[in-house]
Amino acid sequence: MSHENTHRAAPAEEAVPAIQIEGLHKSFGDVHVLTGCDLTVRPGEVAVLVGPSGSGKSTLLRCINQLEEASAGRVRIEGVTQGYAEQPLADGRWQKLSAKQIAAQRARIGMVFQRFQLFPHMTALHNVMEAPVHVLGMEKAQAESEARELLARVGLAERADHYPSELSGGQQQRVAIARALAMKPELMLFDEPTSALDPELVAEVLAVLQDLAADGMTMVVVTHEMGFAREVADTVVFMDEGRIIEQGPPAQVIDSPRSDRLKDFLASVL
Amino acid sequence: MSTSSIAPPPAAAPAAGDYTPIRARSAPRPGTWIAAVIVALLVVALVNFLLTNPVLDWGTVATYILDVKVVQGVGWTLLLTVLSMVVGTVIALLAAIMRRSDNPVLRGVAWAYIFVFRGTPVYTQLVFWGLFTVIIPKIVIGVPFGPELLSFSTRDLFTAFWAAVIGLGLNEGAYLAEIFRSGLNSVDRGQSEASRALGMSEGLILRRIIVPQAMRVIVPPLGNETIGMLKTTSLVLAVPFTLDLTFATNGIANKLFTPIPLLIVAALWYLAITSVLMVGQHHLEKYFGRGFDARTPGAPGTKRSRQSAVNSAGTTPQNPLPEVEL
């Protein structure tokens, strides 16, 4: 595979990171869910977030496209601060962006959810066409031809005119991936994309993810599939109790864990 | 089929219908027969009453069922029903969306509207709208305390018919707003989240994603309210608007001193209109239910999946996440 574990091949002068997270905190009421996370993802890198449930993986992911608003810290995508102006105001406060500006930032980040969240009242084709037509203002004919191409890419050309309720879970998730790709995102976020699937359907979705990674898509994947992490990830990030405990290439993180918590976690999932 | 070695190709699976169905005789059901006998006796009694009671006077019913005044009354009643439901639906949708808003001013306005119009009798409201032109005889557009730019008399625009439509529509909107609110709340929150992740604005999400899905929940009670409205239109004499079906048949009855046959005329027409409305409701339910029902046919020429065959029988609770290969 062309994409296999080519970490840190870039020279000292690196490109702008695809994602740069600095000192990220998030509280829900009095529960401190993220307690200072730093993470950098290079363009074309595949980062896999693993960790026990409640460790903050999904919250971290959802802070990247502002589905959750961070309590402290900063998220930059391709060098651009998300949700706020680049510079603080004269009094030290940060100017929030408008709903429209935030929507525009989100439109450049694809996201795939555990429970697919396809639009049930639209066919697979119209699910994929929806955002290009109504957010980007693309011509319907062009959006349709691009949508059919994307559905073919995820192996569902034949299912374009089916409603989500007529598709299996694996097929629905592949449509959801096509729907996110239709916006031509700079990076893709996956929130446990295979957790709601029957075991025999997991492989077809992971194959699409692997294909995307091979094409050089920047990806952040929350998953429990350690086999996938080992094979496709450039970086495995282990989180526990709202903190990033270890991160590095899969060979290092999965095969020679340093912390006891990671050792315990791996013993329970492998 | 052998399971010990490699499974045979699907072609070797038994063909559909390749079995002898059970030849069964039904278990005895005495309850059905007892009920049938009782109902048959009651029907005979009812038919006897309808045919022999002279007060019903079927001759007069036949004479007036297609009377010009009655048929025109049907037309006005239908028009009042449709227009006031349109007014009510638009207002209700606005009020329901306002109640979900982050803006406290909009939430308050919607709350106050529902409080006032749901909390007072529709009859009172209709009388009020009938007196509207007395309360506000002239509408003036201009600079406050300054020159008048445009002024017109309300009497020219706000006829009894429009007073009735506005009165019925505003009252209905308050009830429908609550129905719409529960419909909007019934849509999975994950749907707006997925839409936001695609960069859609809140307005677009409502229009394209939330409202179409909410309609599936809203349409059945909306149909119910429409049928209710059909009959509420008989109160428009409070405005007073005097061309609707009930007023027309009452007028004839008072002239002839025969109330019963004209009540039957009105009842038969209301039943006929209700039947037509029920057909419309059925089609709306089918339209907004698309994609939700496993029975929705797929693209023409595609084979129905095994899972959708099981689901459409309706005997097995549906798994929200069907995991099957088609």
XYZ file of C-alpha atoms in Angstrom:
596
model
C 0.000 0.000 0.000
C 1.338 3.379 -1.013
C 0.189 5.073 2.155
C 1.737 2.771 4.700
C 3.221 4.499 7.720
C 5.374 7.145 6.083
C 5.536 9.361 9.151
C 7.886 12.237 9.492
C 9.239 11.837 5.989
C 8.754 15.564 5.422
C 11.751 17.882 5.769
C 12.237 20.263 8.691
C 10.253 22.986 6.908
C 6.825 21.416 7.179
C 3.630 22.536 5.452
C 0.895 24.229 7.503
C -0.730 21.507 9.629
C -4.162 20.328 8.456
C -5.332 20.423 12.068
C -3.630 22.100 14.980
C -5.209 21.823 18.406
C -3.654 23.719 21.303
C -4.598 23.513 24.976
C -8.155 22.411 24.291
C -10.481 22.221 27.310
C -14.163 21.389 27.319
C -16.555 21.321 30.260
C -20.161 20.219 30.274
C -21.543 21.964 33.347
C -19.157 21.009 36.131
C -17.778 17.949 34.320
C -14.372 18.642 32.821
C -14.398 16.366 29.772
C -11.290 17.555 27.914
C -8.428 18.649 30.145
C -5.885 20.284 27.878
C -5.359 18.461 24.584
C -2.702 19.241 22.007
C -2.766 17.503 18.669
C -1.287 18.216 15.261
C -2.377 16.404 12.108
C -0.382 16.922 8.915
C -2.032 17.076 5.477
C -2.689 13.560 4.235
C -2.157 12.051 7.683
C -4.517 9.477 9.162
C -4.869 9.899 12.924
C -6.798 7.258 14.838
C -8.161 8.158 18.283
C -8.536 5.240 20.661
C -9.355 5.001 24.329
C -11.954 3.753 26.788
C -15.491 5.111 26.548
C -15.859 8.480 28.237
C -12.233 9.352 27.542
C -13.228 12.392 25.438
C -12.413 11.052 21.948
C -15.746 12.022 20.398
C -15.797 15.395 22.160
C -12.335 16.173 20.815
C -13.491 15.191 17.324
C -16.643 17.295 17.608
C -14.623 20.333 18.729
C -12.710 20.166 15.434
C -15.804 21.066 13.372
C -17.426 23.139 16.156
C -20.317 20.820 16.856
C -19.056 21.416 20.382
C -17.785 24.821 21.413
C -14.439 24.607 23.181
C -14.252 26.079 26.698
C -10.587 27.016 26.282
C -7.824 26.557 23.746
C -7.732 26.912 20.011
C -8.381 24.808 16.936
C -6.787 25.778 13.631
C -7.618 24.159 10.306
C -4.982 24.827 7.616
C -3.720 27.631 9.824
C -7.148 29.306 10.193
C -8.580 29.697 13.699
C -11.994 28.077 13.996
C -14.948 29.954 15.479
C -13.043 33.147 16.360
C -11.141 35.958 14.676
C -7.380 35.399 14.289
C -6.393 38.227 16.630
C -7.876 39.178 20.016
C -9.715 42.478 20.424
C -8.046 45.453 22.138
C -9.591 44.481 25.491
C -8.214 40.938 25.207
C -11.522 39.258 24.339
C -11.918 37.151 21.193
C -14.468 38.098 18.525
C -16.795 35.169 17.772
C -17.541 34.480 14.134
C -21.118 34.742 12.835
C -23.271 31.663 12.296
C -22.744 32.061 8.559
C -18.947 32.172 8.889
C -18.968 29.123 11.156
C -21.170 27.238 8.673
C -18.668 28.086 5.927
C -15.825 26.684 8.075
C -17.792 23.510 8.763
C -18.587 23.033 5.083
C -14.893 22.344 4.446
C -14.760 19.517 7.001
C -16.541 16.238 6.273
C -18.013 14.251 9.145
C -19.369 10.728 9.402
C -21.443 9.690 12.410
C -21.847 6.445 14.303
C -25.568 6.308 13.478
C -25.167 7.418 9.824
C -27.783 10.220 10.129
C -28.773 10.021 6.485
C -31.832 12.119 5.617
C -34.569 9.446 5.669
C -36.941 11.358 3.373
C -34.436 11.514 0.527
C -32.978 8.844 -1.718
C -29.279 8.008 -1.470
C -28.647 10.202 -4.527
C -30.466 13.196 -3.055
C -28.716 12.748 0.288
C -25.403 13.177 -1.540
C -26.660 16.075 -3.727
C -28.304 18.028 -0.900
C -25.383 20.073 0.431
C -23.617 20.756 -2.910
C -26.885 22.098 -4.372
C -28.197 24.023 -1.359
C -24.974 25.099 0.372
C -22.556 25.525 -2.536
C -25.242 26.467 -5.080
C -24.043 23.878 -7.586
C -26.148 23.167 -10.700
C -28.413 20.165 -10.128
C -27.170 18.323 -13.209
C -23.547 18.678 -12.154
C -24.322 17.755 -8.548
C -26.150 14.653 -9.728
C -23.324 13.461 -11.951
C -20.793 14.060 -9.155
C -23.081 12.295 -6.661
C -23.441 9.267 -8.939
C -19.663 9.171 -9.306
C -19.215 9.249 -5.517
C -21.824 6.540 -4.990
C -20.003 4.415 -7.563
C -16.762 5.066 -5.700
C -18.233 3.634 -2.481
C -19.678 0.724 -4.492
C -23.331 1.842 -4.417
C -24.042 3.015 -7.977
C -26.953 0.574 -8.113
C -28.533 1.930 -4.925
C -28.701 5.606 -5.899
C -32.498 5.685 -6.023
C -33.092 3.782 -2.786
C -34.213 5.397 0.438
C -31.960 4.867 3.492
C -34.575 2.567 5.048
C -34.082 0.222 2.103
C -30.333 -0.038 2.670
C -28.302 -2.116 5.096
C -26.302 -0.368 7.828
C -23.055 -0.800 5.929
C -24.591 0.638 2.781
C -26.083 3.556 4.718
C -22.696 4.370 6.200
C -21.081 4.283 2.755
C -23.761 6.700 1.476
C -22.989 8.926 4.494
C -19.299 8.921 3.499
C -20.235 9.836 -0.093
C -22.464 12.620 1.249
C -19.552 14.093 3.222
C -17.154 13.733 0.261
C -19.583 15.582 -2.029
C -18.567 18.836 -0.330
C -14.943 18.183 -1.392
C -13.728 18.550 2.202
C -10.137 19.254 3.158
C -10.337 16.676 5.900
C -12.707 13.995 7.134
C -13.788 13.194 10.689
C -15.166 9.752 11.528
C -16.952 9.227 14.841
C -16.990 5.488 15.454
C -18.115 4.794 11.884
C -18.460 1.046 12.376
C -19.770 0.804 15.949
C -23.449 0.538 14.922
C -22.783 -2.162 12.328
C -23.162 -5.910 12.430
C -19.717 -7.530 12.448
C -19.941 -8.825 8.882
C -20.660 -5.318 7.546
C -17.709 -3.595 9.239
C -15.210 -4.633 6.548
C -17.052 -2.921 3.667
C -16.985 0.424 5.492
C -13.361 0.070 6.596
C -12.432 -0.713 2.987
C -13.845 2.670 1.922
C -11.878 4.407 4.692
C -8.712 2.605 3.650
C -9.316 3.661 0.060
C -9.719 7.299 1.125
C -6.519 7.143 3.166
C -4.667 5.724 0.176
C -5.918 8.699 -1.868
C -4.206 11.032 0.587
C -7.285 12.334 2.452
C -6.510 13.839 5.853
C -8.552 11.820 8.342
C -9.259 11.701 12.064
C -10.972 8.454 13.025
C -12.413 7.514 16.400
C -12.671 3.741 16.412
C -12.346 0.562 18.416
C -11.045 -1.362 15.398
C -7.444 -1.908 16.449
C -6.715 -3.909 13.284
C -7.709 -0.891 11.226
C -5.610 1.390 13.409
C -2.552 -0.811 12.992
C -2.942 -1.110 9.226
C -4.108 2.335 8.109
C -3.155 4.870 10.798
C -0.079 7.060 10.508
C -0.593 8.125 14.100
C -2.442 6.387 16.898
C -3.601 8.715 19.679
C -4.517 7.142 23.014
C -6.831 9.194 25.231
C -7.961 8.621 28.786
C -9.948 10.885 31.102
C -9.889 13.849 28.760
C -6.156 13.787 28.116
C -3.929 12.516 25.343
C -1.746 9.941 27.090
C 0.363 8.611 24.235
C 0.629 9.239 20.552
C 2.857 7.941 17.777
C 3.053 5.438 14.961
C 0.965 2.291 15.488
C 4.025 0.111 15.844
C 5.092 2.176 18.826
C 1.728 2.865 20.502
C 0.054 -0.512 19.969
C 3.042 -2.834 20.120
C 5.174 -1.183 22.779
C 2.935 0.873 25.051
C 4.698 2.809 27.795
C 1.931 3.789 30.202
C 0.097 1.284 32.364
C -3.265 2.723 31.334
C -2.552 2.059 27.660
C -1.327 -1.441 28.515
C -4.589 -2.127 30.397
C -6.654 -0.697 27.564
C -4.871 -2.768 24.913
C -5.223 -5.899 27.030
C -8.986 -5.346 27.107
C -9.504 -4.679 23.387
C -6.939 -6.914 21.656
C -28.262 -28.313 2.591
C -24.886 -29.595 3.689
C -23.108 -27.466 6.232
C -20.105 -29.689 6.791
C -18.157 -28.647 3.705
C -18.163 -25.547 1.504
C -21.672 -24.094 1.225
C -23.313 -24.752 -2.155
C -23.915 -21.751 -4.444
C -27.180 -19.829 -3.884
C -28.721 -21.490 -6.975
C -29.044 -24.678 -4.920
C -31.283 -22.956 -2.348
C -34.902 -24.183 -2.410
C -37.077 -22.161 -4.782
C -39.889 -20.013 -3.361
C -43.161 -21.964 -3.059
C -41.327 -25.271 -3.020
C -43.387 -26.684 -0.135
C -46.907 -27.885 0.620
C -48.765 -25.257 2.713
C -50.538 -26.492 5.867
C -54.167 -27.413 5.127
C -55.900 -25.911 8.131
C -59.461 -25.517 9.345
C -60.242 -22.380 11.381
C -60.762 -22.676 15.132
C -64.409 -21.997 16.116
C -65.163 -18.317 16.822
C -68.562 -18.065 18.488
C -67.998 -14.437 19.538
C -67.941 -13.271 15.905
C -71.311 -14.937 15.209
C -72.974 -13.602 18.355
C -71.793 -10.068 17.538
C -73.006 -10.425 13.947
C -76.499 -11.413 15.068
C -76.778 -8.499 17.534
C -75.536 -5.963 14.977
C -77.875 -7.361 12.278
C -80.870 -6.902 14.593
C -79.851 -3.313 15.386
C -79.415 -2.534 11.675
C -82.916 -3.855 10.925
C -84.313 -1.641 13.703
C -82.425 1.386 12.367
C -83.569 0.866 8.751
C -87.153 0.435 9.992
C -86.876 3.723 11.897
C -85.338 5.597 8.940
C -87.974 4.404 6.467
C -91.134 4.592 8.545
C -90.715 7.686 10.742
C -92.644 10.502 8.990
C -90.695 13.264 10.774
C -87.602 12.411 8.726
C -89.491 13.341 5.556
C -87.143 11.953 2.906
C -89.106 13.715 0.199
C -88.040 17.135 1.535
C -84.449 15.878 1.914
C -84.440 14.860 -1.759
C -85.929 18.212 -2.823
C -83.387 20.355 -1.012
C -80.182 18.314 -1.158
C -79.280 19.914 -4.521
C -81.001 23.249 -3.865
C -78.995 26.168 -5.249
C -78.675 27.819 -1.822
C -77.501 24.538 -0.255
C -74.922 23.810 -2.963
C -73.631 27.380 -2.738
C -73.470 26.926 1.030
C -71.311 23.826 0.486
C -69.014 25.890 -1.723
C -68.646 28.688 0.858
C -68.104 26.200 3.665
C -65.354 24.460 1.689
C -63.733 27.782 0.824
C -63.836 28.919 4.476
C -62.351 25.598 5.604
C -59.499 25.591 3.111
C -58.562 29.270 3.475
C -58.712 29.324 7.269
C -56.615 26.135 7.440
C -54.038 27.732 5.119
C -53.946 30.852 7.330
C -53.777 28.663 10.444
C -50.992 26.460 9.052
C -48.773 29.379 8.048
C -49.235 31.087 11.423
C -48.731 27.817 13.311
C -45.503 27.016 11.516
C -44.173 30.492 12.279
C -45.278 30.277 15.920
C -43.774 26.781 16.357
C -40.448 27.886 14.865
C -40.486 31.059 16.980
C -41.033 29.002 20.126
C -37.887 27.000 19.311
C -35.897 30.164 18.658
C -32.913 31.358 20.699
C -34.407 34.858 20.555
C -36.402 35.443 23.794
C -38.531 38.171 22.148
C -39.753 35.805 19.423
C -40.380 33.043 21.992
C -42.454 35.451 24.102
C -44.546 36.672 21.165
C -45.353 33.099 20.119
C -46.242 32.146 23.684
C -48.550 35.158 24.087
C -50.295 34.466 20.771
C -50.994 30.850 21.725
C -52.086 31.898 25.221
C -54.660 34.414 23.965
C -56.078 32.571 20.973
C -56.224 29.135 22.570
C -57.593 30.537 25.804
C -60.688 32.326 24.441
C -63.744 30.802 22.730
C -63.659 30.837 18.946
C -67.207 32.276 18.999
C -65.991 35.312 20.961
C -63.084 35.755 18.577
C -65.414 35.626 15.554
C -67.679 38.301 17.058
C -64.590 40.417 17.668
C -63.354 40.100 14.070
C -66.869 40.921 12.908
C -66.640 44.192 14.865
C -63.099 44.899 13.670
C -64.244 47.530 11.173
C -66.100 49.317 13.964
C -63.121 49.239 16.325
C -60.596 50.260 13.661
C -62.465 51.998 10.844
C -59.416 53.438 9.086
C -55.816 52.294 8.682
C -53.316 55.089 8.151
C -49.737 54.662 7.020
C -47.615 57.692 7.675
C -45.183 59.378 10.043
C -46.457 59.261 13.649
C -47.766 62.768 14.548
C -46.714 63.764 11.018
C -48.263 63.699 7.563
C -50.432 60.842 6.298
C -48.942 58.950 3.387
C -51.699 56.453 2.728
C -55.014 55.730 4.375
C -57.830 53.355 3.596
C -61.086 52.325 5.156
C -61.064 48.817 6.649
C -64.691 48.359 5.635
C -63.708 48.106 1.957
C -61.151 45.346 2.491
C -62.241 43.542 5.618
C -65.540 41.995 4.516
C -67.513 39.508 6.612
C -65.962 36.666 4.619
C -62.386 37.744 5.364
C -63.275 38.445 8.987
C -64.473 34.833 9.187
C -61.317 33.474 7.495
C -58.969 35.526 9.693
C -60.939 34.705 12.844
C -61.041 30.965 12.198
C -57.427 30.905 10.947
C -55.969 32.751 13.940
C -57.820 30.531 16.385
C -56.784 27.376 14.529
C -53.166 28.532 14.299
C -52.873 28.497 18.086
C -53.877 24.827 18.248
C -51.826 23.844 15.222
C -48.766 25.597 16.671
C -48.661 23.043 19.487
C -49.073 20.191 16.987
C -46.290 21.610 14.825
C -44.042 22.074 17.847
C -44.335 18.431 18.850
C -43.787 17.452 15.211
C -40.593 19.484 14.988
C -39.403 18.027 18.295
C -40.013 14.496 17.022
C -37.156 14.742 14.508
C -33.913 13.146 15.728
C -31.464 15.809 16.941
C -28.747 13.997 15.043
C -30.398 15.139 11.825
C -29.709 18.828 12.440
C -26.238 17.945 13.673
C -25.465 16.043 10.461
C -26.846 18.992 8.465
C -24.744 21.497 10.397
C -21.665 19.361 9.736
C -22.406 19.777 6.012
C -22.314 23.557 6.426
C -26.076 24.078 6.194
C -27.561 27.188 7.849
C -30.272 26.883 10.502
C -32.943 28.152 8.090
C -31.933 25.677 5.411
C -31.907 22.831 7.947
C -35.457 23.689 9.014
C -36.749 23.983 5.469
C -35.017 21.028 3.858
C -34.468 18.542 6.684
C -36.578 19.147 9.806
C -39.959 20.337 8.470
C -40.308 17.629 5.779
C -39.653 14.956 8.402
C -41.892 16.613 10.983
C -44.769 16.640 8.473
C -44.994 12.861 8.777
C -45.972 13.324 12.427
C -47.986 16.499 11.800
C -50.245 15.395 8.937
C -52.531 12.953 10.803
C -53.558 15.493 13.511
C -53.636 18.201 10.812
C -56.218 16.131 8.912
C -58.153 15.765 12.131
C -58.076 19.533 12.685
C -59.210 20.174 9.099
C -62.257 17.974 9.620
C -62.867 19.812 12.891
C -62.560 23.134 11.066
C -65.145 22.029 8.486
C -67.680 21.875 11.282
C -66.411 24.928 13.176
C -67.223 27.005 10.072
C -70.878 26.657 11.134
C -70.101 29.269 13.828
C -69.398 32.054 11.312
C -72.876 33.455 11.829
C -71.179 35.119 14.834
C -69.321 37.457 12.437
C -72.033 37.463 10.887
C -71.294 35.590 7.667
C -74.494 34.020 6.364
C -73.761 31.987 3.252
C -72.279 28.808 4.737
C -73.967 25.400 4.675
C -75.407 25.434 8.201
C -76.868 28.935 7.822
C -78.311 28.077 4.402
C -80.059 24.892 5.585
C -81.261 26.596 8.785
C -82.760 29.403 6.709
C -84.708 26.944 4.566
C -85.805 24.965 7.624
C -87.128 28.105 9.330
C -89.112 29.013 6.219
C -90.664 25.524 5.921
C -91.019 24.824 9.659
C -89.323 21.415 9.004
C -86.005 21.378 10.864
C -85.259 17.621 10.749
C -85.011 17.012 6.966
C -82.798 20.066 6.498
C -80.527 18.906 9.325
C -80.200 15.621 7.446
C -79.333 17.540 4.259
C -76.570 19.416 6.100
C -75.298 16.248 7.806
C -75.114 14.350 4.514
C -73.113 17.162 2.920
C -70.715 17.403 5.883
C -70.187 13.634 5.663
C -69.536 13.869 1.920
C -66.959 16.652 2.372
C -65.302 14.761 5.240
C -64.932 11.732 2.953
C -63.186 13.858 0.333
C -60.882 15.374 3.003
C -59.987 11.874 4.227
C -58.823 10.952 0.723
C -56.642 14.060 0.655
C -55.207 13.222 4.064
C -54.361 9.702 2.910
C -52.363 11.057 -0.034
C -50.531 13.605 2.131
C -49.606 10.896 4.640
C -48.257 8.755 1.836
C -46.201 11.623 0.418
C -44.603 12.663 3.706
C -44.134 9.038 4.781
C -41.820 8.327 1.846
C -38.576 6.720 2.918
C -39.927 5.894 6.386
C -42.005 2.905 5.446
C -40.273 -0.367 4.629
C -43.139 -0.936 2.195
C -42.072 2.034 0.098
C -41.148 0.422 -3.186
C -37.537 0.789 -4.267
C -36.372 1.713 -7.734
C -38.403 -0.086 -10.382
C -37.011 -3.444 -11.358
C -35.042 -4.009 -8.150
C -35.692 -7.075 -6.073
C -37.254 -6.596 -2.670
C -34.848 -7.491 0.103
C -35.513 -10.335 2.500
C -35.563 -7.889 5.414
C -38.113 -5.564 3.794
C -40.335 -8.574 3.067
C -40.226 -9.495 6.766
C -40.850 -5.871 7.820
C -43.777 -5.282 5.489
C -45.627 -8.248 6.961
C -45.922 -6.054 10.062
C -45.684 -8.987 12.452
C -42.113 -8.365 13.629
C -41.014 -5.237 15.514
C -38.670 -3.349 13.237
C -35.002 -3.103 14.036
C -34.084 0.578 13.764
C -30.750 -0.415 12.282
C -31.442 -3.140 9.744
C -28.169 -4.908 9.105
C -28.775 -7.082 6.118
C -27.343 -7.540 2.704
C -29.842 -6.810 -0.035
